[in-house]
Amino acid sequence: MTITATPNKWNPEPEIISCAAEIINASGLVAFPTETVYGLGANALDPEAVKKIYEAKGRPSDNPLILHVSNYSQVEELVFTNELAEKLAGNFWPGPLTLVLKAKNIVPLVTRGGLDTAALRMPDNPIALALIEKAGKPIAAPSANISGRPSPTDFESVLHDMCGRVEMILDGGELEIGIESTVIDITNPKKILMLRPGGMPRELIEEVLKMKLDVPDSLSAKRSPGTRYRHYAPEIPVIIYRRDSDLKNLDLKSAGYVGTHEPDFETREKILFSDLKNYARGLFAAFRKFEREKFSCVVAEWPEENSGISEGLRDRIKRSSED
Ligand code: TXA
Ligand code: MG
């Protein structure tokens, strides 16, 4: 059985948070809102609880999880920190930036997918922070979708994928960012690796670090197994629309369109966003809507801009369109 509750976002009711924290401390699963996407949470230090996350999602067990913390002192307990970690956390936490560092033994191998590193972030959502604080433990949480599907950015999507698979779902309404956090590996301060573009724009991180982020080579790509699997895809195909691409030969009359510009072809429905931030925020919900309403496919506009959320948005669109 799955219970649901709708805490007040800015002042979450202590009864609701205590109930959720008790479930976490009894090795159960709680889905909760963050500022990026909904998370599927368990006690990160309890291997039995973490195993349930992999089962509920149908996720390959070599794909490591992010540990969510509510204060910086937890970081020192979990990983070997360095000056960069302090600087980045000071500038960007709470927020959509995940830091990969050398793990301490307290982090179970199952939480870190067998790696010698662990990924950490402090989410910018009062409900998430209250839950982590009350549980008194770091909470391991991947996105709260069945593995491979679009991440949930509203309560109904979490319910659709997770009802009956988790003990509790906390309804935090629609979320601000809509795509997952940016993941960077800072284990070597001389060579910072961008493992996954996301909610925190690259140029803001580079400005604080005063250096460029590196692309992982094939060895470090192996160290971030999450990038290997099919991701974010609805059950209908996703077709990319570049401004110079010619889709005129395709029959798109039953397609759903998402983007920030009018397409030059006809579709069954268009969702036009006012800017890229709103596009990112609404992308996964649009995928799920077009899937639910049995559109033939999704046509997603390719964002050409080179700043802000566009790199993360391009990554999600590209990977959702791949087999
Ligand atoms: O915004 C987010 O990051 C959301 C919310 C819930 O916080 N979480 C999320 O988790 O997207 P998930 O599991 O869907 O993605 C975690 C990513 C994966 O690409 C995984 O491979 C990578 O982080 N990751 C986790 N631990 C890692 C580690 N030790 N080394 C390298 N990559 C790691
Ligand atoms: Mg995910």
Short mmCIF file of C-alpha atoms and ligand atoms in Angstrom, two decimals:
data_model
loop_
_atom_site.label_atom_id
_atom_site.label_comp_id
_atom_site.label_asym_id
_atom_site.label_seq_id
_atom_site.Cartn_x
_atom_site.Cartn_y
_atom_site.Cartn_z
CA MET A 1 0.00 0.00 0.00
CA THR A 2 1.19 3.50 -0.83
CA ILE A 3 0.14 6.47 1.29
CA THR A 4 0.23 9.98 -0.13
CA ALA A 5 0.41 13.38 1.55
CA THR A 6 0.64 16.98 0.39
CA PRO A 7 2.85 18.94 2.77
CA ASN A 8 2.96 22.72 2.69
CA LYS A 9 6.01 23.46 0.57
CA TRP A 10 7.33 26.41 2.58
CA ASN A 11 6.39 25.08 6.01
CA PRO A 12 6.00 21.28 5.83
CA GLU A 13 3.77 19.88 8.58
CA PRO A 14 5.91 18.07 11.21
CA GLU A 15 3.41 15.13 11.39
CA ILE A 16 3.82 14.43 7.67
CA ILE A 17 7.62 14.75 7.75
CA SER A 18 7.85 12.52 10.88
CA CYS A 19 5.74 9.83 9.22
CA ALA A 20 7.96 9.89 6.10
CA ALA A 21 11.16 9.89 8.19
CA GLU A 22 9.92 6.89 10.19
CA ILE A 23 9.42 4.98 6.95
CA ILE A 24 12.99 5.86 5.85
CA ASN A 25 14.35 4.70 9.22
CA ALA A 26 12.39 1.44 8.96
CA SER A 27 14.14 0.62 5.62
CA GLY A 28 11.14 1.76 3.54
CA LEU A 29 10.85 3.88 0.40
CA VAL A 30 9.49 7.45 0.18
CA ALA A 31 9.14 9.41 -3.08
CA PHE A 32 9.65 13.13 -2.50
CA PRO A 33 9.99 16.39 -4.46
CA THR A 34 13.31 18.15 -5.11
CA GLU A 35 13.81 21.26 -7.25
CA THR A 36 14.87 19.11 -10.27
CA VAL A 37 12.77 15.93 -10.48
CA TYR A 38 11.02 13.73 -7.92
CA GLY A 39 13.34 11.35 -6.04
CA LEU A 40 12.78 7.78 -4.87
CA GLY A 41 14.35 7.85 -1.42
CA ALA A 42 15.75 5.32 1.05
CA ASN A 43 18.28 5.42 3.89
CA ALA A 44 21.56 5.64 1.95
CA LEU A 45 23.49 3.86 4.73
CA ASP A 46 21.17 0.82 4.87
CA PRO A 47 22.04 -1.72 2.13
CA GLU A 48 18.69 -3.57 2.45
CA ALA A 49 16.74 -0.33 1.97
CA VAL A 50 18.88 0.70 -1.00
CA LYS A 51 18.32 -2.68 -2.68
CA LYS A 52 14.59 -1.91 -2.61
CA ILE A 53 15.21 1.23 -4.70
CA TYR A 54 16.82 -0.84 -7.48
CA GLU A 55 13.92 -3.33 -7.33
CA ALA A 56 11.17 -0.67 -7.38
CA LYS A 57 12.71 1.04 -10.42
CA GLY A 58 13.94 -2.08 -12.23
CA ARG A 59 17.34 -0.35 -12.29
CA PRO A 60 20.65 -2.12 -13.10
CA SER A 61 22.50 -2.46 -9.80
CA ASP A 62 25.80 -1.11 -11.17
CA ASN A 63 24.25 2.33 -11.69
CA PRO A 64 25.14 4.30 -8.53
CA LEU A 65 22.80 6.58 -6.58
CA ILE A 66 23.09 10.19 -5.41
CA LEU A 67 23.19 10.72 -1.62
CA HIS A 68 21.08 13.72 -0.63
CA VAL A 69 22.25 15.70 2.40
CA SER A 70 20.75 18.58 4.38
CA ASN A 71 23.96 20.07 5.82
CA TYR A 72 27.62 20.23 4.93
CA SER A 73 28.85 18.30 8.00
CA GLN A 74 27.25 15.15 6.52
CA VAL A 75 29.56 15.49 3.51
CA GLU A 76 32.64 15.05 5.68
CA GLU A 77 31.22 11.85 7.16
CA LEU A 78 30.55 10.31 3.75
CA VAL A 79 33.45 11.31 1.48
CA PHE A 80 37.00 12.69 1.50
CA THR A 81 36.36 16.36 0.79
CA ASN A 82 38.68 18.93 -0.74
CA GLU A 83 38.72 22.71 -1.12
CA LEU A 84 36.78 22.55 -4.35
CA ALA A 85 33.93 20.68 -2.70
CA GLU A 86 33.66 23.38 -0.07
CA LYS A 87 33.80 26.15 -2.65
CA LEU A 88 31.22 24.58 -4.96
CA ALA A 89 28.87 23.65 -2.14
CA GLY A 90 29.25 27.16 -0.70
CA ASN A 91 28.30 28.70 -4.03
CA PHE A 92 25.66 26.31 -5.34
CA TRP A 93 24.06 24.34 -2.49
CA PRO A 94 21.25 23.83 -1.95
CA GLY A 95 20.90 23.43 -5.71
CA PRO A 96 21.06 21.23 -8.81
CA LEU A 97 24.77 20.34 -8.62
CA THR A 98 25.99 16.83 -7.67
CA LEU A 99 29.60 16.33 -6.59
CA VAL A 100 31.45 13.02 -7.01
CA LEU A 101 34.23 12.45 -4.46
CA LYS A 102 36.19 9.50 -2.99
CA ALA A 103 33.83 7.59 -0.70
CA LYS A 104 34.45 6.64 2.92
CA ASN A 105 33.63 3.09 4.02
CA ILE A 106 30.44 4.21 5.73
CA VAL A 107 28.78 4.46 2.27
CA PRO A 108 27.62 0.92 1.41
CA LEU A 109 28.88 -0.50 -1.90
CA VAL A 110 25.31 -1.04 -3.11
CA THR A 111 24.61 2.72 -2.79
CA ARG A 112 27.64 3.59 -4.94
CA GLY A 113 27.16 0.78 -7.47
CA GLY A 114 30.44 -0.86 -6.42
CA LEU A 115 32.54 2.27 -7.17
CA ASP A 116 35.15 3.83 -4.87
CA THR A 117 33.42 7.21 -5.20
CA ALA A 118 30.06 8.60 -4.04
CA ALA A 119 27.83 11.32 -5.51
CA LEU A 120 26.38 13.97 -3.16
CA ARG A 121 23.99 16.86 -3.40
CA MET A 122 21.85 19.14 -1.23
CA PRO A 123 18.46 19.60 -2.91
CA ASP A 124 16.83 23.04 -2.94
CA ASN A 125 13.38 22.04 -1.74
CA PRO A 126 12.07 22.63 1.80
CA ILE A 127 10.16 19.31 1.86
CA ALA A 128 13.25 17.34 0.83
CA LEU A 129 15.48 19.17 3.32
CA ALA A 130 12.99 18.66 6.17
CA LEU A 131 12.78 14.94 5.40
CA ILE A 132 16.57 14.43 5.30
CA GLU A 133 16.98 16.45 8.50
CA LYS A 134 14.26 14.53 10.35
CA ALA A 135 15.49 11.12 9.17
CA GLY A 136 18.94 12.13 10.42
CA LYS A 137 20.59 10.22 7.57
CA PRO A 138 21.63 10.90 4.00
CA ILE A 139 18.87 9.80 1.62
CA ALA A 140 19.84 7.91 -1.54
CA ALA A 141 17.48 8.87 -4.34
CA PRO A 142 17.40 8.30 -8.08
CA SER A 143 14.61 9.86 -10.10
CA ALA A 144 11.25 8.33 -9.09
CA ASN A 145 10.44 6.72 -12.46
CA ILE A 146 10.56 3.16 -13.72
CA SER A 147 14.07 2.76 -15.16
CA GLY A 148 14.37 4.17 -18.70
CA ARG A 149 11.20 6.29 -18.56
CA PRO A 150 10.95 10.10 -18.43
CA SER A 151 11.72 11.45 -14.95
CA PRO A 152 8.63 12.57 -13.00
CA THR A 153 8.22 16.31 -12.52
CA ASP A 154 4.69 16.28 -11.10
CA PHE A 155 2.83 14.21 -8.50
CA GLU A 156 0.62 12.35 -11.01
CA SER A 157 3.67 11.03 -12.87
CA VAL A 158 5.20 9.69 -9.64
CA LEU A 159 1.90 8.05 -8.75
CA HIS A 160 1.70 6.48 -12.22
CA ASP A 161 5.15 4.86 -11.98
CA MET A 162 5.48 4.21 -8.23
CA CYS A 163 2.02 3.51 -6.77
CA GLY A 164 2.18 0.11 -5.02
CA ARG A 165 6.00 0.08 -5.19
CA VAL A 166 6.76 2.56 -2.37
CA GLU A 167 5.38 3.14 1.14
CA MET A 168 4.76 6.87 0.73
CA ILE A 169 4.67 9.63 -1.89
CA LEU A 170 5.02 13.29 -0.88
CA ASP A 171 3.21 15.61 -3.30
CA GLY A 172 5.25 18.74 -3.97
CA GLY A 173 3.31 19.88 -7.03
CA GLU A 174 5.16 20.84 -10.20
CA LEU A 175 8.91 21.31 -9.86
CA GLU A 176 11.02 24.33 -10.81
CA ILE A 177 13.82 22.91 -12.95
CA GLY A 178 12.40 19.79 -14.58
CA ILE A 179 15.65 18.02 -15.56
CA GLU A 180 18.13 16.36 -13.20
CA SER A 181 21.15 17.90 -11.50
CA THR A 182 24.50 18.47 -13.21
CA VAL A 183 26.95 15.77 -12.06
CA ILE A 184 30.69 16.60 -11.87
CA ASP A 185 33.61 14.49 -10.65
CA ILE A 186 35.96 16.55 -8.46
CA THR A 187 38.13 13.71 -7.12
CA ASN A 188 41.08 15.19 -9.04
CA PRO A 189 41.07 18.99 -8.47
CA LYS A 190 43.29 19.51 -11.54
CA LYS A 191 40.88 17.77 -13.90
CA ILE A 192 37.20 18.28 -13.16
CA LEU A 193 34.94 16.05 -15.23
CA MET A 194 31.45 16.84 -16.45
CA LEU A 195 29.66 13.48 -16.08
CA ARG A 196 26.11 14.67 -16.79
CA PRO A 197 24.95 18.14 -17.88
CA GLY A 198 21.82 19.25 -16.04
CA GLY A 199 20.10 21.92 -14.01
CA MET A 200 23.28 23.83 -13.07
CA PRO A 201 24.72 25.53 -16.18
CA ARG A 202 28.34 24.65 -17.06
CA GLU A 203 29.45 28.30 -17.36
CA LEU A 204 28.42 29.10 -13.77
CA ILE A 205 30.51 26.20 -12.44
CA GLU A 206 33.49 27.18 -14.62
CA GLU A 207 33.24 30.77 -13.42
CA VAL A 208 33.52 29.71 -9.77
CA LEU A 209 36.28 27.15 -10.47
CA LYS A 210 38.12 29.53 -12.82
CA MET A 211 38.78 26.55 -15.06
CA LYS A 212 37.10 24.58 -17.82
CA LEU A 213 35.31 21.31 -17.15
CA ASP A 214 36.80 18.30 -18.93
CA VAL A 215 35.02 15.67 -20.96
CA PRO A 216 35.37 12.22 -19.41
CA ASP A 217 37.54 9.78 -21.39
CA SER A 218 36.21 6.27 -21.99
CA LEU A 219 37.61 5.05 -18.66
CA SER A 220 35.78 7.67 -16.61
CA ALA A 221 32.66 7.13 -18.70
CA LYS A 222 32.72 3.63 -17.26
CA ARG A 223 32.90 5.24 -13.85
CA SER A 224 29.56 6.96 -14.48
CA PRO A 225 27.52 3.98 -15.55
CA GLY A 226 24.26 5.96 -15.63
CA THR A 227 25.21 7.45 -18.97
CA ARG A 228 25.31 3.97 -20.59
CA TYR A 229 21.65 3.05 -20.34
CA ARG A 230 18.59 4.04 -22.36
CA HIS A 231 16.95 6.96 -20.60
CA TYR A 232 14.09 9.42 -20.37
CA ALA A 233 12.10 7.77 -23.17
CA PRO A 234 8.31 7.65 -23.45
CA GLU A 235 6.71 4.61 -25.12
CA ILE A 236 6.29 6.56 -28.37
CA PRO A 237 9.29 7.61 -30.52
CA VAL A 238 10.97 10.97 -29.99
CA ILE A 239 12.07 12.73 -33.20
CA ILE A 240 14.50 15.67 -33.05
CA TYR A 241 13.60 18.82 -35.01
CA ARG A 242 16.54 21.08 -35.86
CA ARG A 243 15.74 24.40 -37.42
CA ASP A 244 17.43 23.35 -40.66
CA SER A 245 16.03 19.82 -40.70
CA ASP A 246 13.46 18.84 -43.22
CA LEU A 247 10.69 16.71 -41.75
CA LYS A 248 8.28 17.46 -44.60
CA ASN A 249 8.38 13.88 -45.87
CA LEU A 250 7.17 12.53 -42.54
CA ASP A 251 3.50 12.31 -41.66
CA LEU A 252 3.36 14.21 -38.38
CA LYS A 253 -0.40 14.88 -38.26
CA SER A 254 -0.75 12.66 -35.19
CA ALA A 255 2.46 13.89 -33.55
CA GLY A 256 2.87 16.11 -30.51
CA TYR A 257 5.35 19.01 -30.77
CA VAL A 258 7.44 20.58 -27.99
CA GLY A 259 9.75 23.55 -28.36
CA THR A 260 10.10 27.31 -28.12
CA HIS A 261 9.50 28.14 -31.82
CA GLU A 262 6.58 27.41 -34.16
CA PRO A 263 7.37 24.36 -36.31
CA ASP A 264 7.01 24.62 -40.13
CA PHE A 265 4.79 21.52 -40.32
CA GLU A 266 1.43 20.49 -38.97
CA THR A 267 0.97 18.39 -35.83
CA ARG A 268 -1.96 17.23 -33.70
CA GLU A 269 -0.88 19.45 -30.82
CA LYS A 270 1.88 21.94 -30.09
CA ILE A 271 3.26 22.83 -26.68
CA LEU A 272 5.19 26.08 -27.15
CA PHE A 273 7.28 27.29 -24.21
CA SER A 274 8.19 30.95 -23.69
CA ASP A 275 11.89 30.16 -23.14
CA LEU A 276 14.38 27.32 -22.62
CA LYS A 277 13.94 27.26 -18.84
CA ASN A 278 10.24 26.57 -19.26
CA TYR A 279 10.99 24.07 -22.02
CA ALA A 280 13.24 22.10 -19.62
CA ARG A 281 10.65 22.41 -16.90
CA GLY A 282 7.86 21.01 -19.07
CA LEU A 283 9.71 18.51 -21.29
CA PHE A 284 9.17 15.26 -19.37
CA ALA A 285 5.53 16.06 -18.52
CA ALA A 286 4.89 16.71 -22.23
CA PHE A 287 6.46 13.34 -23.14
CA ARG A 288 4.17 11.63 -20.66
CA LYS A 289 1.07 13.53 -21.83
CA PHE A 290 1.64 12.66 -25.51
CA GLU A 291 2.27 9.02 -24.54
CA ARG A 292 -0.87 8.84 -22.38
CA GLU A 293 -3.04 10.41 -25.09
CA LYS A 294 -1.68 8.01 -27.73
CA PHE A 295 0.02 10.48 -30.05
CA SER A 296 2.05 8.77 -32.81
CA CYS A 297 5.34 10.36 -31.71
CA VAL A 298 6.92 13.40 -30.09
CA VAL A 299 8.75 15.99 -32.20
CA ALA A 300 11.15 17.89 -29.94
CA GLU A 301 12.86 21.09 -31.04
CA TRP A 302 16.66 21.00 -30.67
CA PRO A 303 17.84 24.00 -28.60
CA GLU A 304 20.82 25.60 -30.37
CA GLU A 305 21.81 28.11 -27.67
CA ASN A 306 25.10 27.61 -25.88
CA SER A 307 24.36 28.71 -22.36
CA GLY A 308 22.12 28.10 -19.36
CA ILE A 309 19.97 25.01 -19.27
CA SER A 310 20.39 24.23 -23.00
CA GLU A 311 23.25 21.72 -22.64
CA GLY A 312 21.25 19.65 -20.14
CA LEU A 313 18.12 19.96 -22.24
CA ARG A 314 19.94 18.81 -25.39
CA ASP A 315 21.33 15.80 -23.49
CA ARG A 316 17.83 14.72 -22.36
CA ILE A 317 16.30 15.21 -25.82
CA LYS A 318 19.15 13.34 -27.51
CA ARG A 319 19.05 10.39 -25.14
CA SER A 320 15.26 10.11 -25.16
CA SER A 321 15.41 9.81 -28.97
CA GLU A 322 18.00 7.00 -29.01
CA ASP A 323 17.15 3.30 -29.01
O1 TXA B 1 18.44 15.89 -9.88
C1 TXA B 1 18.85 14.76 -9.61
O2 TXA B 1 20.07 14.49 -9.67
C2 TXA B 1 17.84 13.69 -9.25
C3 TXA B 1 17.14 14.12 -7.95
C4 TXA B 1 16.21 13.09 -7.40
O3 TXA B 1 18.11 14.50 -7.00
N1 TXA B 1 18.44 12.40 -9.10
C5 TXA B 1 18.90 11.68 -10.16
O4 TXA B 1 19.38 10.44 -9.83
O5 TXA B 1 18.87 12.09 -11.29
P1 TXA B 1 19.67 9.32 -10.93
O6 TXA B 1 19.98 8.10 -10.15
O7 TXA B 1 18.55 9.25 -11.89
O8 TXA B 1 21.00 9.79 -11.61
C6 TXA B 1 22.24 9.78 -10.91
C7 TXA B 1 23.39 9.98 -11.86
C8 TXA B 1 23.60 8.76 -12.74
O9 TXA B 1 23.98 9.19 -14.03
C9 TXA B 1 24.74 8.03 -12.03
O10 TXA B 1 25.48 7.20 -12.87
C10 TXA B 1 25.55 9.20 -11.50
O11 TXA B 1 24.60 10.16 -11.09
N2 TXA B 1 26.35 8.82 -10.33
C11 TXA B 1 25.94 8.50 -9.10
N3 TXA B 1 26.96 8.15 -8.30
C12 TXA B 1 28.08 8.25 -9.05
C13 TXA B 1 29.47 8.03 -8.81
N4 TXA B 1 29.91 7.60 -7.63
N5 TXA B 1 30.33 8.23 -9.83
C14 TXA B 1 29.90 8.66 -11.03
N6 TXA B 1 28.59 8.90 -11.32
C15 TXA B 1 27.70 8.69 -10.36
MG MG B 2 17.16 8.96 -13.57
#
